């Protein structure tokens, strides 16, 4: 009986030594396992401005994805194009949601307002796109990207006088953006004028104005090139 008790004591001592040795090998007392912060926890640590930038960048990524899909759709057959166009619309809708979050976090974020207007315009929501462009230009009146985008929205709504005004404004301050809007005007005349519901006289008047302004832009570009060559 005494021998059995001694064996039990020896077993307990050996077991205790094993536990202590394991703890020491682990570097002392055990510590609770540390977990990585979640995305939501990391976002809470950011300032509203930083979170707005984060949302904006995500929106730009969604917009860029739509651009890539548009290039893919250009070479696709009709069946494939229909599927791709659904993905394009989905990407623009996702981008719009991100830009909406960005301006909610940072109300003076005029670039995000402009990109919001662009995304809304691309899914056919012209009226709300104009509202977004309006906010962008209230904050930064000289932001030519928003002026050009708004000009294209006016074309989408067949508001030709306002599209003209946007072009003239751009022509004086950003010739490259004016050229982009002029290209959109040519596209409107080619693909959308017939179904616009506007009187033939209005369309013809606009067509003549576009031709006249395009010629003037070409002459001015040639003049500037000639002036530079004489320097």
PDB file of C-alpha atoms in Angstrom:
ATOM      1  CA  UNK A   1       0.000   0.000   0.000  1.00  0.00           C
ATOM      2  CA  UNK A   2       2.855   2.332   0.854  1.00  0.00           C
ATOM      3  CA  UNK A   3       4.524   1.511  -2.422  1.00  0.00           C
ATOM      4  CA  UNK A   4       1.380   2.409  -4.381  1.00  0.00           C
ATOM      5  CA  UNK A   5       1.066   5.768  -2.572  1.00  0.00           C
ATOM      6  CA  UNK A   6       4.678   6.580  -3.411  1.00  0.00           C
ATOM      7  CA  UNK A   7       4.043   5.796  -7.065  1.00  0.00           C
ATOM      8  CA  UNK A   8       1.025   8.094  -7.079  1.00  0.00           C
ATOM      9  CA  UNK A   9       3.042  10.929  -5.531  1.00  0.00           C
ATOM     10  CA  UNK A  10       5.813  10.400  -8.065  1.00  0.00           C
ATOM     11  CA  UNK A  11       3.288  10.482 -10.919  1.00  0.00           C
ATOM     12  CA  UNK A  12       1.775  13.765  -9.683  1.00  0.00           C
ATOM     13  CA  UNK A  13       5.227  15.347  -9.338  1.00  0.00           C
ATOM     14  CA  UNK A  14       6.226  14.291 -12.847  1.00  0.00           C
ATOM     15  CA  UNK A  15       2.951  15.619 -14.263  1.00  0.00           C
ATOM     16  CA  UNK A  16       3.480  18.985 -12.542  1.00  0.00           C
ATOM     17  CA  UNK A  17       7.036  19.220 -13.879  1.00  0.00           C
ATOM     18  CA  UNK A  18       5.779  18.491 -17.388  1.00  0.00           C
ATOM     19  CA  UNK A  19       3.240  21.325 -17.206  1.00  0.00           C
ATOM     20  CA  UNK A  20       5.787  23.802 -15.811  1.00  0.00           C
ATOM     21  CA  UNK A  21       8.337  22.866 -18.460  1.00  0.00           C
ATOM     22  CA  UNK A  22       5.763  23.395 -21.210  1.00  0.00           C
ATOM     23  CA  UNK A  23       4.833  26.837 -19.912  1.00  0.00           C
ATOM     24  CA  UNK A  24       8.485  27.883 -19.641  1.00  0.00           C
ATOM     25  CA  UNK A  25       9.159  26.671 -23.185  1.00  0.00           C
ATOM     26  CA  UNK A  26       6.291  28.845 -24.364  1.00  0.00           C
ATOM     27  CA  UNK A  27       7.949  31.900 -22.806  1.00  0.00           C
ATOM     28  CA  UNK A  28       6.335  32.051 -19.397  1.00  0.00           C
ATOM     29  CA  UNK A  29       2.685  32.397 -18.555  1.00  0.00           C
ATOM     30  CA  UNK A  30       0.261  31.834 -21.410  1.00  0.00           C
ATOM     31  CA  UNK A  31      -1.239  34.933 -23.122  1.00  0.00           C
ATOM     32  CA  UNK A  32      -4.622  35.328 -24.786  1.00  0.00           C
ATOM     33  CA  UNK A  33      -4.457  34.897 -28.560  1.00  0.00           C
ATOM     34  CA  UNK A  34      -4.447  38.226 -30.417  1.00  0.00           C
ATOM     35  CA  UNK A  35      -6.833  38.596 -33.359  1.00  0.00           C
ATOM     36  CA  UNK A  36      -6.462  40.882 -36.364  1.00  0.00           C
ATOM     37  CA  UNK A  37      -8.858  43.859 -36.404  1.00  0.00           C
ATOM     38  CA  UNK A  38     -11.769  43.512 -38.800  1.00  0.00           C
ATOM     39  CA  UNK A  39     -12.326  45.887 -41.725  1.00  0.00           C
ATOM     40  CA  UNK A  40     -15.182  47.519 -39.814  1.00  0.00           C
ATOM     41  CA  UNK A  41     -12.947  48.074 -36.757  1.00  0.00           C
ATOM     42  CA  UNK A  42     -10.177  49.537 -38.915  1.00  0.00           C
ATOM     43  CA  UNK A  43     -12.666  51.884 -40.614  1.00  0.00           C
ATOM     44  CA  UNK A  44     -13.866  53.161 -37.241  1.00  0.00           C
ATOM     45  CA  UNK A  45     -10.297  54.243 -36.494  1.00  0.00           C
ATOM     46  CA  UNK A  46     -10.210  56.474 -39.601  1.00  0.00           C
ATOM     47  CA  UNK A  47     -11.336  60.097 -39.697  1.00  0.00           C
ATOM     48  CA  UNK A  48     -14.453  60.914 -41.751  1.00  0.00           C
ATOM     49  CA  UNK A  49     -12.218  62.456 -44.420  1.00  0.00           C
ATOM     50  CA  UNK A  50     -10.103  59.306 -44.633  1.00  0.00           C
ATOM     51  CA  UNK A  51     -13.190  57.129 -44.847  1.00  0.00           C
ATOM     52  CA  UNK A  52     -14.524  59.390 -47.602  1.00  0.00           C
ATOM     53  CA  UNK A  53     -11.285  58.976 -49.552  1.00  0.00           C
ATOM     54  CA  UNK A  54     -11.531  55.221 -49.065  1.00  0.00           C
ATOM     55  CA  UNK A  55     -15.080  55.170 -50.415  1.00  0.00           C
ATOM     56  CA  UNK A  56     -14.101  57.413 -53.319  1.00  0.00           C
ATOM     57  CA  UNK A  57     -11.204  55.165 -54.318  1.00  0.00           C
ATOM     58  CA  UNK A  58     -13.459  52.127 -54.197  1.00  0.00           C
ATOM     59  CA  UNK A  59     -15.932  53.944 -56.426  1.00  0.00           C
ATOM     60  CA  UNK A  60     -13.186  54.781 -58.902  1.00  0.00           C
ATOM     61  CA  UNK A  61     -12.233  51.096 -58.999  1.00  0.00           C
ATOM     62  CA  UNK A  62     -15.844  50.204 -59.809  1.00  0.00           C
ATOM     63  CA  UNK A  63     -15.951  52.875 -62.523  1.00  0.00           C
ATOM     64  CA  UNK A  64     -12.695  51.593 -64.026  1.00  0.00           C
ATOM     65  CA  UNK A  65     -14.139  48.084 -64.051  1.00  0.00           C
ATOM     66  CA  UNK A  66     -17.100  49.402 -66.034  1.00  0.00           C
ATOM     67  CA  UNK A  67     -14.713  51.023 -68.516  1.00  0.00           C
ATOM     68  CA  UNK A  68     -12.899  47.725 -69.058  1.00  0.00           C
ATOM     69  CA  UNK A  69     -16.199  45.950 -69.587  1.00  0.00           C
ATOM     70  CA  UNK A  70     -17.259  48.588 -72.116  1.00  0.00           C
ATOM     71  CA  UNK A  71     -14.141  47.868 -74.170  1.00  0.00           C
ATOM     72  CA  UNK A  72     -14.914  44.158 -73.954  1.00  0.00           C
ATOM     73  CA  UNK A  73     -18.509  44.738 -75.053  1.00  0.00           C
ATOM     74  CA  UNK A  74     -17.383  46.632 -78.144  1.00  0.00           C
ATOM     75  CA  UNK A  75     -15.919  43.426 -79.614  1.00  0.00           C
ATOM     76  CA  UNK A  76     -18.609  41.022 -78.386  1.00  0.00           C
ATOM     77  CA  UNK A  77     -21.501  39.502 -80.309  1.00  0.00           C
ATOM     78  CA  UNK A  78     -25.061  40.531 -79.480  1.00  0.00           C
ATOM     79  CA  UNK A  79     -25.713  37.733 -76.979  1.00  0.00           C
ATOM     80  CA  UNK A  80     -22.479  38.298 -75.086  1.00  0.00           C
ATOM     81  CA  UNK A  81     -22.881  42.076 -75.259  1.00  0.00           C
ATOM     82  CA  UNK A  82     -26.239  41.928 -73.475  1.00  0.00           C
ATOM     83  CA  UNK A  83     -24.674  40.050 -70.555  1.00  0.00           C
ATOM     84  CA  UNK A  84     -21.703  42.402 -70.406  1.00  0.00           C
ATOM     85  CA  UNK A  85     -23.956  45.457 -70.434  1.00  0.00           C
ATOM     86  CA  UNK A  86     -25.726  44.153 -67.325  1.00  0.00           C
ATOM     87  CA  UNK A  87     -22.347  43.892 -65.600  1.00  0.00           C
ATOM     88  CA  UNK A  88     -21.495  47.412 -66.742  1.00  0.00           C
ATOM     89  CA  UNK A  89     -24.697  48.801 -65.233  1.00  0.00           C
ATOM     90  CA  UNK A  90     -24.056  46.895 -62.011  1.00  0.00           C
ATOM     91  CA  UNK A  91     -20.532  48.345 -61.784  1.00  0.00           C
ATOM     92  CA  UNK A  92     -21.796  51.897 -62.286  1.00  0.00           C
ATOM     93  CA  UNK A  93     -24.500  51.392 -59.655  1.00  0.00           C
ATOM     94  CA  UNK A  94     -21.881  50.118 -57.205  1.00  0.00           C
ATOM     95  CA  UNK A  95     -19.671  53.100 -58.017  1.00  0.00           C
ATOM     96  CA  UNK A  96     -22.566  55.497 -57.427  1.00  0.00           C
ATOM     97  CA  UNK A  97     -23.220  53.991 -53.985  1.00  0.00           C
ATOM     98  CA  UNK A  98     -19.579  54.455 -53.012  1.00  0.00           C
ATOM     99  CA  UNK A  99     -19.544  58.071 -54.197  1.00  0.00           C
ATOM    100  CA  UNK A 100     -22.761  58.749 -52.278  1.00  0.00           C
ATOM    101  CA  UNK A 101     -21.080  57.459 -49.127  1.00  0.00           C
ATOM    102  CA  UNK A 102     -18.032  59.616 -49.857  1.00  0.00           C
ATOM    103  CA  UNK A 103     -20.002  62.871 -50.088  1.00  0.00           C
ATOM    104  CA  UNK A 104     -22.048  61.944 -47.014  1.00  0.00           C
ATOM    105  CA  UNK A 105     -18.798  61.675 -45.054  1.00  0.00           C
ATOM    106  CA  UNK A 106     -17.194  64.725 -46.678  1.00  0.00           C
ATOM    107  CA  UNK A 107     -19.805  67.207 -47.967  1.00  0.00           C
ATOM    108  CA  UNK A 108     -17.236  69.406 -49.761  1.00  0.00           C
ATOM    109  CA  UNK A 109     -15.821  66.484 -51.778  1.00  0.00           C
ATOM    110  CA  UNK A 110     -16.533  67.993 -55.198  1.00  0.00           C
ATOM    111  CA  UNK A 111     -14.578  65.322 -57.099  1.00  0.00           C
ATOM    112  CA  UNK A 112     -16.825  62.651 -55.581  1.00  0.00           C
ATOM    113  CA  UNK A 113     -19.929  64.643 -56.522  1.00  0.00           C
ATOM    114  CA  UNK A 114     -18.682  64.867 -60.106  1.00  0.00           C
ATOM    115  CA  UNK A 115     -17.957  61.136 -60.243  1.00  0.00           C
ATOM    116  CA  UNK A 116     -21.368  60.446 -58.707  1.00  0.00           C
ATOM    117  CA  UNK A 117     -22.972  62.466 -61.487  1.00  0.00           C
ATOM    118  CA  UNK A 118     -20.973  60.553 -64.078  1.00  0.00           C
ATOM    119  CA  UNK A 119     -22.018  57.157 -62.698  1.00  0.00           C
ATOM    120  CA  UNK A 120     -25.670  58.173 -62.495  1.00  0.00           C
ATOM    121  CA  UNK A 121     -25.571  59.483 -66.053  1.00  0.00           C
ATOM    122  CA  UNK A 122     -24.133  56.198 -67.279  1.00  0.00           C
ATOM    123  CA  UNK A 123     -27.130  54.303 -65.904  1.00  0.00           C
ATOM    124  CA  UNK A 124     -29.540  56.792 -67.473  1.00  0.00           C
ATOM    125  CA  UNK A 125     -30.412  58.811 -64.355  1.00  0.00           C
ATOM    126  CA  UNK A 126     -29.796  62.171 -65.997  1.00  0.00           C
ATOM    127  CA  UNK A 127     -31.839  64.320 -63.638  1.00  0.00           C
ATOM    128  CA  UNK A 128     -30.016  63.160 -60.511  1.00  0.00           C
ATOM    129  CA  UNK A 129     -26.708  63.343 -62.330  1.00  0.00           C
ATOM    130  CA  UNK A 130     -27.395  67.043 -62.938  1.00  0.00           C
ATOM    131  CA  UNK A 131     -28.049  67.502 -59.227  1.00  0.00           C
ATOM    132  CA  UNK A 132     -24.693  65.904 -58.418  1.00  0.00           C
ATOM    133  CA  UNK A 133     -22.847  68.041 -60.982  1.00  0.00           C
ATOM    134  CA  UNK A 134     -24.574  71.087 -59.547  1.00  0.00           C
ATOM    135  CA  UNK A 135     -23.234  70.297 -56.079  1.00  0.00           C
ATOM    136  CA  UNK A 136     -19.725  69.805 -57.471  1.00  0.00           C
ATOM    137  CA  UNK A 137     -19.796  73.162 -59.237  1.00  0.00           C
ATOM    138  CA  UNK A 138     -21.259  74.989 -56.260  1.00  0.00           C
ATOM    139  CA  UNK A 139     -18.203  73.877 -54.303  1.00  0.00           C
ATOM    140  CA  UNK A 140     -15.678  74.325 -57.131  1.00  0.00           C
ATOM    141  CA  UNK A 141     -17.139  76.449 -59.973  1.00  0.00           C
ATOM    142  CA  UNK A 142     -14.093  76.008 -62.203  1.00  0.00           C
ATOM    143  CA  UNK A 143     -14.004  72.222 -62.069  1.00  0.00           C
ATOM    144  CA  UNK A 144     -13.988  71.532 -65.799  1.00  0.00           C
ATOM    145  CA  UNK A 145     -14.573  67.793 -65.506  1.00  0.00           C
ATOM    146  CA  UNK A 146     -17.987  68.468 -63.970  1.00  0.00           C
ATOM    147  CA  UNK A 147     -18.752  71.158 -66.553  1.00  0.00           C
ATOM    148  CA  UNK A 148     -18.021  68.728 -69.395  1.00  0.00           C
ATOM    149  CA  UNK A 149     -19.912  65.862 -67.774  1.00  0.00           C
ATOM    150  CA  UNK A 150     -22.892  68.136 -67.164  1.00  0.00           C
ATOM    151  CA  UNK A 151     -22.804  69.186 -70.812  1.00  0.00           C
ATOM    152  CA  UNK A 152     -23.126  65.526 -71.809  1.00  0.00           C
ATOM    153  CA  UNK A 153     -26.028  65.107 -69.391  1.00  0.00           C
ATOM    154  CA  UNK A 154     -27.752  68.068 -71.054  1.00  0.00           C
ATOM    155  CA  UNK A 155     -27.315  66.279 -74.379  1.00  0.00           C
ATOM    156  CA  UNK A 156     -28.854  63.143 -72.904  1.00  0.00           C
ATOM    157  CA  UNK A 157     -31.890  65.203 -71.937  1.00  0.00           C
ATOM    158  CA  UNK A 158     -31.882  66.989 -75.352  1.00  0.00           C
ATOM    159  CA  UNK A 159     -31.341  70.345 -73.639  1.00  0.00           C
ATOM    160  CA  UNK A 160     -29.267  71.720 -76.475  1.00  0.00           C
ATOM    161  CA  UNK A 161     -29.014  75.362 -75.399  1.00  0.00           C
ATOM    162  CA  UNK A 162     -27.490  74.363 -72.069  1.00  0.00           C
ATOM    163  CA  UNK A 163     -25.115  71.964 -73.819  1.00  0.00           C
ATOM    164  CA  UNK A 164     -24.006  74.847 -76.044  1.00  0.00           C
ATOM    165  CA  UNK A 165     -23.405  77.058 -73.007  1.00  0.00           C
ATOM    166  CA  UNK A 166     -21.291  74.358 -71.368  1.00  0.00           C
ATOM    167  CA  UNK A 167     -19.160  74.073 -74.494  1.00  0.00           C
ATOM    168  CA  UNK A 168     -18.591  77.819 -74.728  1.00  0.00           C
ATOM    169  CA  UNK A 169     -17.596  77.931 -71.070  1.00  0.00           C
ATOM    170  CA  UNK A 170     -15.100  75.117 -71.580  1.00  0.00           C
ATOM    171  CA  UNK A 171     -13.738  76.606 -74.788  1.00  0.00           C
ATOM    172  CA  UNK A 172     -12.395  79.560 -72.839  1.00  0.00           C
ATOM    173  CA  UNK A 173     -10.855  77.673 -69.916  1.00  0.00           C
ATOM    174  CA  UNK A 174     -10.118  74.056 -70.923  1.00  0.00           C
ATOM    175  CA  UNK A 175      -9.814  73.342 -74.626  1.00  0.00           C
ATOM    176  CA  UNK A 176      -9.279  69.600 -74.128  1.00  0.00           C
ATOM    177  CA  UNK A 177     -12.555  69.266 -72.215  1.00  0.00           C
ATOM    178  CA  UNK A 178     -14.294  71.413 -74.828  1.00  0.00           C
ATOM    179  CA  UNK A 179     -13.091  68.972 -77.485  1.00  0.00           C
ATOM    180  CA  UNK A 180     -14.508  66.058 -75.472  1.00  0.00           C
ATOM    181  CA  UNK A 181     -17.897  67.728 -75.313  1.00  0.00           C
ATOM    182  CA  UNK A 182     -17.743  68.532 -79.018  1.00  0.00           C
ATOM    183  CA  UNK A 183     -17.134  64.848 -79.716  1.00  0.00           C
ATOM    184  CA  UNK A 184     -20.189  63.995 -77.611  1.00  0.00           C
ATOM    185  CA  UNK A 185     -22.212  66.515 -79.631  1.00  0.00           C
ATOM    186  CA  UNK A 186     -21.222  64.832 -82.887  1.00  0.00           C
ATOM    187  CA  UNK A 187     -22.214  61.475 -81.412  1.00  0.00           C
ATOM    188  CA  UNK A 188     -25.582  62.868 -80.299  1.00  0.00           C
ATOM    189  CA  UNK A 189     -26.277  64.181 -83.793  1.00  0.00           C
ATOM    190  CA  UNK A 190     -25.358  60.840 -85.336  1.00  0.00           C
ATOM    191  CA  UNK A 191     -27.136  58.460 -82.967  1.00  0.00           C
ATOM    192  CA  UNK A 192     -29.734  60.315 -80.893  1.00  0.00           C
ATOM    193  CA  UNK A 193     -31.022  63.366 -82.758  1.00  0.00           C
ATOM    194  CA  UNK A 194     -33.593  61.432 -84.770  1.00  0.00           C
ATOM    195  CA  UNK A 195     -35.230  59.989 -81.664  1.00  0.00           C
ATOM    196  CA  UNK A 196     -34.981  63.116 -79.539  1.00  0.00           C
ATOM    197  CA  UNK A 197     -38.498  64.331 -80.241  1.00  0.00           C
ATOM    198  CA  UNK A 198     -37.156  67.794 -81.027  1.00  0.00           C
ATOM    199  CA  UNK A 199     -38.377  69.804 -83.974  1.00  0.00           C
ATOM    200  CA  UNK A 200     -36.353  69.322 -87.151  1.00  0.00           C
ATOM    201  CA  UNK A 201     -35.544  73.044 -87.148  1.00  0.00           C
ATOM    202  CA  UNK A 202     -33.985  72.782 -83.678  1.00  0.00           C
ATOM    203  CA  UNK A 203     -31.854  69.805 -84.663  1.00  0.00           C
ATOM    204  CA  UNK A 204     -30.752  71.454 -87.914  1.00  0.00           C
ATOM    205  CA  UNK A 205     -29.854  74.634 -86.051  1.00  0.00           C
ATOM    206  CA  UNK A 206     -27.795  72.670 -83.566  1.00  0.00           C
ATOM    207  CA  UNK A 207     -26.114  70.717 -86.356  1.00  0.00           C
ATOM    208  CA  UNK A 208     -25.084  73.945 -88.052  1.00  0.00           C
ATOM    209  CA  UNK A 209     -23.804  75.405 -84.786  1.00  0.00           C
ATOM    210  CA  UNK A 210     -21.729  72.294 -84.066  1.00  0.00           C
ATOM    211  CA  UNK A 211     -20.187  72.385 -87.538  1.00  0.00           C
ATOM    212  CA  UNK A 212     -19.364  76.078 -87.157  1.00  0.00           C
ATOM    213  CA  UNK A 213     -17.798  75.648 -83.708  1.00  0.00           C
ATOM    214  CA  UNK A 214     -15.814  72.605 -84.818  1.00  0.00           C
ATOM    215  CA  UNK A 215     -14.356  74.600 -87.701  1.00  0.00           C
ATOM    216  CA  UNK A 216     -13.492  77.490 -85.385  1.00  0.00           C
ATOM    217  CA  UNK A 217     -11.778  75.104 -82.968  1.00  0.00           C
ATOM    218  CA  UNK A 218      -9.709  73.654 -85.819  1.00  0.00           C
ATOM    219  CA  UNK A 219      -8.697  77.108 -87.026  1.00  0.00           C
ATOM    220  CA  UNK A 220      -7.712  78.193 -83.521  1.00  0.00           C
ATOM    221  CA  UNK A 221      -5.687  75.019 -83.030  1.00  0.00           C
ATOM    222  CA  UNK A 222      -3.857  75.646 -86.311  1.00  0.00           C
ATOM    223  CA  UNK A 223      -3.241  79.254 -85.314  1.00  0.00           C
ATOM    224  CA  UNK A 224      -1.746  78.238 -81.976  1.00  0.00           C
ATOM    225  CA  UNK A 225       0.478  75.674 -83.698  1.00  0.00           C
ATOM    226  CA  UNK A 226       1.713  78.302 -86.141  1.00  0.00           C
ATOM    227  CA  UNK A 227       2.440  80.751 -83.345  1.00  0.00           C
ATOM    228  CA  UNK A 228       4.491  78.160 -81.446  1.00  0.00           C
ATOM    229  CA  UNK A 229       6.523  77.303 -84.567  1.00  0.00           C
ATOM    230  CA  UNK A 230       7.537  80.964 -84.891  1.00  0.00           C
ATOM    231  CA  UNK A 231       8.895  81.203 -81.359  1.00  0.00           C
TER     232      UNK A 231
END
